[in-house]
Short mmCIF file of C-alpha atoms and ligand atoms in Angstrom, two decimals:
data_model
loop_
_atom_site.label_atom_id
_atom_site.label_comp_id
_atom_site.label_asym_id
_atom_site.label_seq_id
_atom_site.Cartn_x
_atom_site.Cartn_y
_atom_site.Cartn_z
CA MET A 966 -10.97 -15.73 -15.11
CA VAL A 967 -8.13 -13.25 -15.15
CA ALA A 968 -4.77 -14.74 -14.28
CA PHE A 969 -2.29 -12.73 -12.24
CA ASP A 970 1.37 -12.68 -13.16
CA GLY A 971 3.98 -10.45 -14.73
CA THR A 972 2.07 -9.89 -17.94
CA LEU A 973 -1.59 -10.53 -17.23
CA GLY A 974 -3.32 -8.90 -14.36
CA LEU A 975 -6.27 -8.02 -12.27
CA PHE A 976 -8.02 -4.94 -13.47
CA VAL A 977 -10.37 -3.36 -11.05
CA SER A 978 -11.77 -0.07 -12.12
CA LEU A 979 -13.61 1.92 -9.55
CA LEU A 980 -15.89 4.51 -11.02
CA ALA A 981 -17.56 7.36 -9.25
CA GLY A 982 -19.39 8.43 -12.40
CA THR A 983 -19.15 7.06 -15.92
CA VAL A 984 -19.74 10.53 -17.37
CA LEU A 985 -16.07 11.30 -16.95
CA ALA A 986 -14.92 8.46 -19.16
CA ALA A 987 -15.77 10.51 -22.22
CA GLN A 988 -13.99 13.55 -20.84
CA GLU A 989 -10.91 11.43 -20.27
CA CYS A 990 -10.77 10.44 -23.94
CA LEU A 991 -11.01 14.05 -25.11
CA SER A 992 -8.30 15.25 -22.75
CA PRO A 993 -5.41 12.85 -22.89
CA ARG A 994 -2.95 14.92 -20.88
CA THR A 995 -1.44 12.81 -18.09
CA VAL A 996 1.48 12.73 -15.67
CA ALA A 997 3.02 9.23 -15.65
CA LEU A 998 5.31 8.29 -12.75
CA ASN A 999 7.35 5.16 -12.06
CA LEU A 1000 6.51 3.06 -9.00
CA GLY A 1001 9.34 0.78 -7.97
CA PRO A 1002 12.55 0.53 -5.95
CA CYS A 1003 13.32 4.11 -4.95
CA ARG A 1004 16.85 5.22 -4.03
CA VAL A 1005 17.33 8.84 -3.04
CA LEU A 1006 19.64 10.92 -0.84
CA ALA A 1007 18.24 12.08 2.49
CA VAL A 1008 18.47 15.73 3.52
CA ASP A 1009 21.84 14.92 5.15
CA LYS A 1010 23.01 13.27 1.87
CA SER A 1011 22.90 9.71 3.26
CA ASP A 1012 21.41 6.84 1.19
CA VAL A 1013 17.73 5.91 1.37
CA SER A 1014 16.55 2.53 -0.01
CA SER A 1015 12.81 2.39 -0.32
CA PHE A 1016 9.94 1.52 -2.67
CA GLY A 1017 7.60 4.08 -4.16
CA ILE A 1018 7.48 7.10 -6.44
CA ILE A 1019 10.25 9.70 -6.41
CA VAL A 1020 8.97 13.19 -5.68
CA GLY A 1021 11.20 16.27 -5.46
CA VAL A 1022 10.40 18.72 -2.67
CA GLU A 1023 12.35 22.00 -2.45
CA GLY A 1024 15.75 20.61 -3.38
CA THR A 1025 15.44 17.16 -1.79
CA GLU A 1026 13.90 13.90 -3.01
CA ILE A 1027 11.63 11.48 -1.17
CA CYS A 1028 9.93 8.13 -1.94
CA VAL A 1029 6.13 8.36 -1.59
CA SER A 1030 3.37 5.76 -1.77
CA PRO A 1031 0.02 6.23 -3.55
CA SER A 1032 -2.72 6.39 -0.91
CA THR A 1033 -6.50 6.51 -1.17
CA THR A 1034 -6.84 7.09 2.58
CA VAL A 1035 -6.09 10.81 2.28
CA ASN A 1036 -7.21 13.89 0.36
CA SER A 1037 -4.03 15.81 1.25
CA THR A 1038 -0.53 14.58 0.57
CA PHE A 1039 1.28 13.75 3.83
CA LEU A 1040 5.07 13.95 3.83
CA THR A 1041 7.42 12.42 6.38
CA GLU A 1042 9.37 15.14 8.17
CA ILE A 1043 12.91 14.84 9.56
CA SER A 1044 11.78 14.72 13.21
CA VAL A 1045 9.96 11.40 12.55
CA CYS A 1046 13.42 9.76 12.74
CA ALA A 1047 14.62 11.61 15.87
CA ASP A 1048 16.13 9.39 18.59
CA ASN A 1049 12.88 9.30 20.58
CA GLN A 1050 10.94 8.03 17.52
CA LEU A 1051 13.00 4.88 16.87
CA ASP A 1052 11.29 2.50 19.32
CA MET A 1053 8.46 0.81 17.40
CA SER A 1054 6.92 -1.05 20.37
CA SER A 1055 3.74 1.04 20.29
CA GLU A 1056 2.77 -1.04 17.22
CA PRO A 1057 1.37 -4.48 18.16
CA SER A 1058 3.27 -5.97 15.20
CA GLN A 1059 6.64 -4.52 16.28
CA LYS A 1060 6.92 -5.30 20.00
CA ASN A 1061 10.47 -4.89 21.34
CA VAL A 1062 11.76 -3.61 17.98
CA THR A 1063 13.90 -0.48 17.77
CA MET A 1064 15.16 0.93 14.47
CA THR A 1065 18.54 2.45 13.80
CA ALA A 1066 18.38 6.01 12.44
CA GLN A 1067 19.44 4.64 9.02
CA GLN A 1068 16.68 2.02 9.05
CA CYS A 1069 14.18 4.74 9.93
CA ARG A 1070 15.34 6.87 7.00
CA SER A 1071 14.86 4.05 4.49
CA ARG A 1072 11.60 2.92 6.06
CA ARG A 1073 10.20 6.46 5.71
CA GLY A 1074 11.50 6.83 2.16
CA GLY A 1075 13.55 9.85 3.27
CA PHE A 1076 11.97 13.04 4.57
CA VAL A 1077 11.58 16.77 4.17
CA ASP A 1078 12.80 19.43 6.59
CA LYS A 1079 9.93 21.66 7.63
CA SER A 1080 12.25 24.60 8.26
CA ALA A 1081 12.75 24.70 4.46
CA LEU A 1082 8.98 24.91 3.81
CA ALA A 1083 6.39 27.67 4.27
CA THR A 1084 4.09 26.90 7.20
CA ALA A 1085 0.40 26.28 6.44
CA ASP A 1086 -2.76 25.95 8.55
CA VAL A 1087 -3.05 22.53 10.24
CA GLN A 1088 -6.82 22.80 10.71
CA THR A 1089 -7.42 23.00 6.94
CA VAL A 1090 -5.58 19.71 6.49
CA LYS A 1091 -7.49 18.14 9.40
CA ASP A 1092 -10.83 19.18 7.91
CA LEU A 1093 -9.98 17.67 4.53
CA ASN A 1094 -8.83 14.37 6.05
CA PRO A 1095 -11.40 13.24 8.63
CA GLY A 1096 -9.95 9.71 8.73
CA TRP A 1097 -6.37 10.71 9.54
CA GLY A 1098 -6.54 10.77 13.33
CA ILE A 1099 -8.91 7.86 13.88
CA PHE A 1100 -6.29 5.15 14.34
CA GLY A 1101 -3.69 7.22 16.15
CA ASN A 1102 -2.02 9.15 13.33
CA LYS A 1103 -1.05 12.59 14.63
CA LEU A 1104 -1.08 15.83 12.69
CA THR A 1105 1.13 18.48 14.25
CA ALA A 1106 2.26 20.55 11.27
CA ALA A 1107 1.33 21.50 7.73
CA ALA A 1108 3.25 23.28 4.99
CA SER A 1109 2.90 24.68 1.53
CA ALA A 1110 5.22 22.60 -0.65
CA THR A 1111 6.14 22.59 -4.32
CA LEU A 1112 6.18 18.98 -5.50
CA GLN A 1113 8.26 18.03 -8.52
CA LEU A 1114 6.58 15.14 -10.37
CA LEU A 1115 9.07 14.33 -13.12
CA ASP A 1116 8.81 17.42 -15.35
CA GLU A 1117 5.77 18.99 -13.69
CA ARG A 1118 5.64 21.16 -10.59
CA ILE A 1119 2.64 21.80 -8.40
CA THR A 1120 2.32 23.68 -5.11
CA VAL A 1121 -0.05 22.12 -2.57
CA VAL A 1122 -0.72 22.24 1.15
CA VAL A 1123 0.66 19.05 2.71
CA GLY A 1124 0.39 17.48 6.16
CA LEU A 1125 3.73 16.70 7.81
CA ILE A 1126 4.30 13.38 9.60
CA THR A 1127 6.54 14.39 12.48
CA GLU A 1128 5.98 11.59 15.00
CA GLY A 1129 4.54 8.13 15.59
CA GLN A 1130 4.75 4.73 13.89
CA LYS A 1131 1.39 4.56 12.07
CA SER A 1132 2.53 5.64 8.61
CA THR A 1133 5.42 3.78 7.04
CA GLN A 1134 6.18 6.48 4.49
CA SER A 1135 4.72 9.58 2.79
CA HIS A 1136 1.20 9.36 1.30
CA LEU A 1137 0.51 10.74 -2.18
CA ALA A 1138 -3.17 11.77 -2.01
CA LEU A 1139 -5.54 9.88 -4.31
CA SER A 1140 -8.82 9.96 -2.38
CA SER A 1141 -11.97 11.41 -3.89
CA GLY A 1142 -11.14 14.96 -2.74
CA SER A 1143 -7.42 14.82 -3.60
CA THR A 1144 -6.02 18.37 -3.58
CA LEU A 1145 -3.11 17.13 -5.70
CA LEU A 1146 -5.35 15.88 -8.54
CA ARG A 1147 -7.55 18.94 -8.37
CA GLY A 1148 -4.51 21.22 -8.43
CA LEU A 1149 -3.05 19.39 -11.43
CA LYS A 1150 -6.39 19.53 -13.23
CA GLU A 1151 -6.92 23.23 -12.50
CA SER A 1152 -3.44 24.06 -13.81
CA GLY A 1153 -4.13 22.07 -16.97
CA LEU A 1154 -1.38 19.52 -16.25
CA ILE A 1155 -3.81 16.60 -16.38
CA GLY A 1156 -6.93 16.28 -18.51
CA ALA A 1157 -9.19 14.37 -16.10
CA LEU A 1158 -9.71 13.91 -12.38
CA SER A 1159 -8.69 10.28 -12.49
CA TRP A 1160 -5.73 8.02 -11.87
CA GLY A 1161 -4.51 4.55 -12.81
CA LEU A 1162 -2.12 2.47 -10.76
CA ASN A 1163 -0.10 -0.47 -11.99
CA SER A 1164 1.24 -1.64 -8.65
CA GLY A 1165 4.26 -3.54 -9.99
CA SER A 1166 5.58 -6.37 -7.87
CA GLN A 1167 7.90 -6.48 -4.88
CA SER A 1168 8.27 -10.24 -5.32
CA VAL A 1169 11.80 -11.43 -4.48
CA LEU A 1170 11.82 -13.86 -7.42
CA PHE A 1171 9.98 -11.83 -10.07
CA PRO A 1172 10.06 -8.11 -9.21
CA ARG A 1173 8.42 -5.76 -11.67
CA VAL A 1174 8.28 -1.96 -11.87
CA GLY A 1175 4.82 -0.38 -11.88
CA SER A 1176 3.44 3.08 -12.58
CA LEU A 1177 1.03 5.72 -11.39
CA VAL A 1178 -0.67 7.69 -14.14
CA LEU A 1179 -2.43 10.85 -12.99
CA GLY A 1180 -5.23 11.91 -15.34
CA GLY A 1181 -5.52 8.48 -17.03
CA PHE A 1182 -4.03 5.01 -16.95
CA ASP A 1183 -1.33 2.99 -18.67
CA LYS A 1184 -3.17 1.47 -21.61
CA GLY A 1185 0.00 -0.35 -22.68
CA SER A 1186 -0.03 -2.57 -19.59
CA LEU A 1187 -3.64 -3.74 -19.94
CA ALA A 1188 -4.24 -7.41 -20.71
CA GLY A 1189 -7.95 -7.68 -19.96
CA PRO A 1190 -11.08 -5.70 -19.20
CA PHE A 1191 -11.63 -3.44 -16.20
CA PHE A 1192 -14.37 -4.45 -13.77
CA ASP A 1193 -16.32 -1.47 -12.46
CA TYR A 1194 -17.33 -0.87 -8.84
CA PRO A 1195 -18.94 2.22 -7.36
CA VAL A 1196 -16.93 4.41 -4.98
CA SER A 1197 -18.14 4.14 -1.38
CA ARG A 1198 -18.61 7.19 0.80
CA LEU A 1199 -18.85 5.18 4.03
CA PRO A 1200 -15.84 4.19 6.10
CA LEU A 1201 -15.30 0.44 6.55
CA GLU A 1202 -14.94 -0.48 10.25
CA GLY A 1203 -13.96 3.16 10.86
CA ARG A 1204 -11.34 3.06 8.11
CA TYR A 1205 -11.65 5.71 5.38
CA CYS A 1206 -11.28 3.80 2.14
CA PRO A 1207 -13.23 4.96 -0.92
CA LEU A 1208 -12.42 1.82 -2.90
CA GLN A 1209 -14.36 -1.10 -1.44
CA VAL A 1210 -15.29 -4.48 -2.87
CA VAL A 1211 -17.05 -7.58 -1.56
CA ILE A 1212 -14.91 -10.71 -1.41
CA THR A 1213 -17.39 -13.51 -2.14
CA GLY A 1214 -14.78 -16.25 -2.30
CA LEU A 1215 -11.25 -16.89 -1.05
CA SER A 1216 -9.59 -20.25 -1.12
CA VAL A 1217 -6.09 -21.57 -0.67
CA ARG A 1218 -5.04 -24.00 -3.43
CA THR A 1219 -2.01 -26.19 -2.99
CA ARG A 1220 -0.04 -27.50 -5.98
CA ASN A 1221 -1.71 -30.89 -5.68
CA SER A 1222 -5.03 -29.06 -6.15
CA SER A 1223 -6.35 -29.55 -2.63
CA GLU A 1224 -8.46 -26.51 -1.85
CA THR A 1225 -9.34 -24.92 1.51
CA GLU A 1226 -12.14 -22.38 1.53
CA ILE A 1227 -11.56 -19.38 3.82
CA VAL A 1228 -14.35 -17.09 2.56
CA GLY A 1229 -17.48 -18.31 0.78
CA LYS A 1230 -20.81 -16.86 -0.31
CA ALA A 1231 -22.18 -17.51 3.18
CA ASN A 1232 -19.51 -15.43 4.96
CA LYS A 1233 -18.66 -12.83 2.30
CA LEU A 1234 -16.31 -10.11 3.40
CA LEU A 1235 -16.23 -6.37 2.63
CA ALA A 1236 -12.66 -5.25 1.91
CA CYS A 1237 -10.83 -1.98 1.28
CA VAL A 1238 -8.73 -1.80 -1.88
CA GLU A 1239 -5.79 0.24 -0.57
CA PRO A 1240 -2.60 0.61 -2.57
CA TYR A 1241 -0.80 2.25 0.37
CA ASP A 1242 -0.73 -1.13 2.13
CA ASN A 1243 1.73 -3.59 0.67
CA LEU A 1244 0.31 -6.86 2.00
CA PHE A 1245 -3.14 -8.36 2.52
CA ARG A 1246 -4.90 -7.68 5.77
CA MET A 1247 -7.28 -10.28 7.16
CA PRO A 1248 -9.70 -9.94 10.06
CA LYS A 1249 -8.53 -11.87 13.13
CA ASN A 1250 -10.64 -15.02 12.69
CA TYR A 1251 -9.43 -15.50 9.09
CA LEU A 1252 -5.84 -14.74 10.04
CA THR A 1253 -5.92 -17.59 12.54
CA GLN A 1254 -6.94 -19.97 9.74
CA PHE A 1255 -3.98 -18.94 7.59
CA GLN A 1256 -1.62 -19.39 10.50
CA ALA A 1257 -3.05 -22.87 11.12
CA LEU A 1258 -2.53 -23.87 7.46
CA LEU A 1259 1.22 -23.41 7.89
CA LYS A 1260 1.50 -26.32 10.33
CA GLY A 1261 4.56 -24.77 11.90
CA PRO A 1262 5.58 -22.12 14.46
CA LEU A 1263 5.53 -18.41 13.66
CA VAL A 1264 8.44 -16.10 14.38
CA GLU A 1265 8.16 -12.70 16.12
CA PRO A 1266 9.90 -9.70 14.44
CA SER A 1267 11.88 -9.06 17.66
CA SER A 1268 13.62 -12.44 17.28
CA TYR A 1269 15.38 -11.35 14.06
CA SER A 1270 15.31 -7.56 14.40
CA ASP A 1271 18.99 -7.44 15.43
CA ARG A 1272 19.81 -8.52 11.83
CA LEU A 1273 16.83 -7.36 9.81
CA LEU A 1274 14.08 -4.80 10.30
CA ASN A 1275 10.80 -6.02 8.84
CA LEU A 1276 8.97 -2.90 7.63
CA GLU A 1277 5.50 -4.44 7.66
CA PRO A 1278 5.61 -7.83 9.37
CA GLY A 1279 3.61 -10.51 7.57
CA ILE A 1280 3.29 -14.11 8.73
CA VAL A 1281 6.93 -15.15 9.19
CA TYR A 1282 8.27 -18.69 9.72
CA ARG A 1283 11.53 -20.57 9.42
CA LYS A 1284 11.89 -22.28 6.04
CA ASP A 1285 12.87 -25.54 7.67
CA ALA A 1286 9.90 -25.52 10.05
CA ALA A 1287 6.83 -24.69 7.93
CA ASP A 1288 5.73 -24.32 4.32
CA PHE A 1289 2.83 -22.78 2.46
CA ASN A 1290 3.37 -23.43 -1.27
CA ALA A 1291 -0.11 -22.47 -2.41
CA THR A 1292 -1.93 -19.79 -4.37
CA LEU A 1293 -4.81 -17.62 -3.17
CA ARG A 1294 -7.94 -17.62 -5.29
CA PHE A 1295 -10.17 -14.59 -4.75
CA THR A 1296 -13.65 -14.00 -6.13
CA ILE A 1297 -14.85 -10.39 -6.03
CA ASN A 1298 -18.56 -9.50 -6.25
CA TYR A 1299 -19.38 -13.09 -7.39
CA ASN A 1300 -17.95 -12.75 -10.89
CA GLN A 1301 -14.35 -11.59 -10.96
CA THR A 1302 -11.92 -14.35 -10.04
CA VAL A 1303 -8.24 -13.70 -9.48
CA GLU A 1304 -5.60 -16.24 -8.64
CA VAL A 1305 -2.63 -14.68 -6.85
CA PRO A 1306 0.41 -16.77 -7.79
CA PHE A 1307 2.64 -18.52 -5.31
CA HIS A 1308 5.55 -16.07 -5.67
CA GLU A 1309 3.29 -13.15 -4.69
CA VAL A 1310 1.95 -15.03 -1.65
CA GLN A 1311 5.14 -16.39 -0.07
CA ARG A 1312 8.54 -14.72 -0.25
CA SER A 1313 11.92 -15.02 1.39
CA LEU A 1314 12.00 -12.57 4.27
CA ARG A 1315 13.15 -9.15 3.15
CA GLY A 1316 13.93 -6.06 5.22
CA LEU A 1317 16.59 -3.52 6.09
CA ASP A 1318 20.00 -4.16 7.64
CA LYS A 1319 21.41 -1.85 10.34
CA ASN A 1320 22.63 0.56 7.64
CA GLY A 1321 19.19 0.82 6.08
CA ALA A 1322 20.08 -1.28 2.99
CA VAL A 1323 17.62 -3.86 1.63
CA ILE A 1324 18.57 -7.47 2.45
CA VAL A 1325 16.94 -10.90 2.18
CA ASP A 1326 17.26 -13.57 4.89
CA PRO A 1327 17.04 -16.95 3.12
CA ASP A 1328 16.39 -18.84 6.39
CA TYR A 1329 12.89 -17.36 6.71
CA ASN A 1330 9.78 -17.14 4.57
CA GLU A 1331 6.97 -14.63 4.88
CA LEU A 1332 3.38 -14.89 3.75
CA GLN A 1333 2.29 -11.53 2.32
CA ILE A 1334 -0.52 -11.27 4.84
CA TYR A 1335 -0.05 -8.92 7.81
CA GLY A 1336 0.70 -10.96 10.93
CA THR A 1337 -1.60 -8.78 13.04
CA PRO A 1338 -5.17 -7.72 12.17
CA ALA A 1339 -5.88 -4.19 10.91
CA GLU A 1340 -7.08 -1.44 13.17
CA GLY A 1341 -10.83 -1.94 13.30
CA ASP A 1342 -10.31 -5.54 12.05
CA ALA A 1343 -11.10 -4.59 8.42
CA ALA A 1344 -9.97 -6.67 5.45
CA VAL A 1345 -7.65 -4.83 3.05
CA LEU A 1346 -6.39 -5.74 -0.41
CA GLY A 1347 -3.00 -4.06 -0.78
CA LYS A 1348 -0.36 -3.94 -3.51
CA ALA A 1349 0.26 -7.71 -3.25
CA PHE A 1350 -3.28 -8.25 -4.56
CA LEU A 1351 -3.51 -5.49 -7.13
CA SER A 1352 -2.11 -5.69 -10.54
CA GLN A 1353 -3.92 -2.62 -11.80
CA VAL A 1354 -6.51 -0.29 -10.34
CA ARG A 1355 -8.04 2.82 -11.76
CA SER A 1356 -10.33 5.43 -10.32
CA ILE A 1357 -12.33 8.30 -11.77
CA LEU A 1358 -13.17 10.97 -9.24
CA PRO A 1359 -16.45 12.85 -9.09
CA ASN A 1360 -16.25 16.06 -11.09
CA THR A 1361 -17.65 18.20 -8.33
CA LEU A 1362 -16.96 17.50 -4.70
CA ALA A 1363 -19.00 18.32 -1.64
CA ILE A 1364 -16.48 19.81 0.75
C1 LIG B 2364 9.40 -8.21 24.78
O1 LIG B 2364 10.33 -8.15 25.84
C2 LIG B 2364 9.79 -8.55 27.09
C3 LIG B 2364 10.86 -8.30 28.16
O2 LIG B 2364 12.12 -8.65 27.70
C4 LIG B 2364 9.35 -10.00 27.01
O3 LIG B 2364 8.79 -10.42 28.22
C5 LIG B 2364 8.34 -10.15 25.87
O4 LIG B 2364 8.01 -11.51 25.69
C6 LIG B 2364 8.88 -9.63 24.57
N1 LIG B 2364 7.80 -9.63 23.57
C7 LIG B 2364 8.00 -10.02 22.32
C8 LIG B 2364 6.78 -9.98 21.45
O5 LIG B 2364 9.08 -10.36 21.89
C1 LIG B 2365 -12.02 13.31 0.91
O1 LIG B 2365 -12.91 14.36 0.68
C2 LIG B 2365 -14.20 13.92 0.29
C3 LIG B 2365 -14.98 15.14 -0.13
O2 LIG B 2365 -14.95 16.11 0.87
C4 LIG B 2365 -14.83 13.17 1.43
O3 LIG B 2365 -16.12 12.71 1.06
C5 LIG B 2365 -13.95 11.98 1.76
O4 LIG B 2365 -14.44 11.30 2.90
C6 LIG B 2365 -12.52 12.40 2.02
N1 LIG B 2365 -11.70 11.19 2.04
C7 LIG B 2365 -10.85 10.93 2.99
C8 LIG B 2365 -10.10 9.65 2.84
O5 LIG B 2365 -10.66 11.64 3.95
C1 LIG B 2366 5.93 -26.43 -4.25
O1 LIG B 2366 5.46 -27.74 -4.48
C2 LIG B 2366 5.86 -28.31 -5.72
C3 LIG B 2366 5.27 -29.70 -5.87
O2 LIG B 2366 4.07 -29.83 -5.22
C4 LIG B 2366 7.37 -28.37 -5.78
O3 LIG B 2366 7.75 -28.85 -7.04
C5 LIG B 2366 7.95 -26.98 -5.54
O4 LIG B 2366 9.34 -27.06 -5.50
C6 LIG B 2366 7.44 -26.41 -4.25
N1 LIG B 2366 7.93 -25.03 -4.14
C7 LIG B 2366 8.46 -24.54 -3.03
C8 LIG B 2366 9.00 -23.15 -3.11
O5 LIG B 2366 8.50 -25.17 -2.01
C1 LIG B 2367 -2.06 -32.00 -0.81
O1 LIG B 2367 -1.20 -31.14 -0.08
C2 LIG B 2367 -1.66 -30.84 1.23
C3 LIG B 2367 -0.74 -29.80 1.81
O2 LIG B 2367 0.57 -29.88 1.33
C4 LIG B 2367 -1.65 -32.14 2.03
O3 LIG B 2367 -2.11 -31.85 3.34
C5 LIG B 2367 -2.61 -33.11 1.36
O4 LIG B 2367 -2.57 -34.34 2.03
C6 LIG B 2367 -2.23 -33.33 -0.11
N1 LIG B 2367 -3.28 -34.09 -0.77
C7 LIG B 2367 -3.05 -35.09 -1.60
C8 LIG B 2367 -4.25 -35.72 -2.19
O5 LIG B 2367 -1.91 -35.43 -1.88
C1 LIG B 2368 -20.83 -8.94 -12.44
O1 LIG B 2368 -22.00 -8.96 -11.65
C2 LIG B 2368 -22.74 -7.77 -11.63
C3 LIG B 2368 -23.92 -7.91 -10.68
O2 LIG B 2368 -23.69 -8.84 -9.69
C4 LIG B 2368 -23.21 -7.44 -13.04
O3 LIG B 2368 -23.90 -6.22 -13.03
C5 LIG B 2368 -22.01 -7.35 -13.96
O4 LIG B 2368 -22.44 -7.16 -15.29
C6 LIG B 2368 -21.18 -8.61 -13.90
N1 LIG B 2368 -19.98 -8.40 -14.68
C7 LIG B 2368 -19.50 -9.33 -15.49
C8 LIG B 2368 -18.26 -8.96 -16.26
O5 LIG B 2368 -20.00 -10.41 -15.61
#
């Protein structure tokens, strides 16, 4: 069993072809980026408080999230925080919630201004990213942008997120056809078409900074073996996610060792491993079981949104009305067991105040499981589950 805490971790390695492992050893060149709290200045020089990786784009900085759902990098554009984009009610999880412009800026991790970028062909980006539009993401503009990744610069064609509520922040492309990785490899800036993510922790009690290594992985943060899974070419419930695993066990263990089984060998569950998502996503019937375990009423985001904007609402409840106090024990593909500790499962409610600054409301707790099911009802293991994940892309891609 691999424990999960600040020093030990879950190591899932998802291989498309083992051939590349040797190539990776011979070519150690990597680009290593920090993943953690991200504070930058927006285009108008106001403060942005976000979480992610800092990327420079033509004189401004934005906070981006690693994403395996896309082959092209998608950047939030200034119009995504225009007055007519602040009402979030189109999302089932955010009924009756409207952001302030400052909250929008932090939620999006800042943005670029497309008038400062060279226009590119939208259709090319659409063709490379067949999954983008399926759940209501719109693609209205594309640009050629020079991204500054610490000391390295690379020019790529990016999609621009100009409207809608589907994407929280910018996506840094890590899918099997990532134009970013291929560009870095072709310019000799990385030695292998691979990446390694140490997702850090956004725990309120024990936060920890993570990293994204392009062209390799952070060997220094390993505390156990990688488990290998093949990369899937098929969407899961319509969702494009190359990294998929089978959950063959999931149980909730309270401190007094009582155990409730949610998933067993008889009802095993296919799940996306998606670092863009922060929380766990459960299909509806499992979600209902978690809500029942709380033995207390849930709270809608609109009931506290005048004080705090919840970026990705989990299962929220008043501290004095319900309690969870348990760990989640996952078994993947029958033989990898991971116990997610209590402080990664339940947290004090955190969000953004009216000025877009991060605050915690000690009267509420939140389980790190999305309060509403995913589009298509797929299960997703997000950053709250991952300690470390690594992927090696196929050397040649069918495009
Ligand atoms: C949203 O507001 C409407 C009208 O005020 C109300 O009927 C509804 O219950 C609210 N929904 C939520 C989820 O708060
Ligand atoms: C990325 O491109 C590859 C190769 O063309 C394709 O198989 C895959 O479905 C694409 N992934 C996404 C998430 O769009
Ligand atoms: C969880 O339960 C244990 C005892 O079962 C208790 O000591 C601990 O304080 C509880 N933690 C929280 C956050 O409620
Ligand atoms: C263990 O804790 C659970 C939930 O807090 C409670 O329902 C159950 O009765 C406890 N079991 C024992 C043996 O104390
Ligand atoms: C896990 O199980 C798979 C097949 O179910 C097997 O091929 C693999 O070797 C096992 N891994 C470990 C570490 O036991």
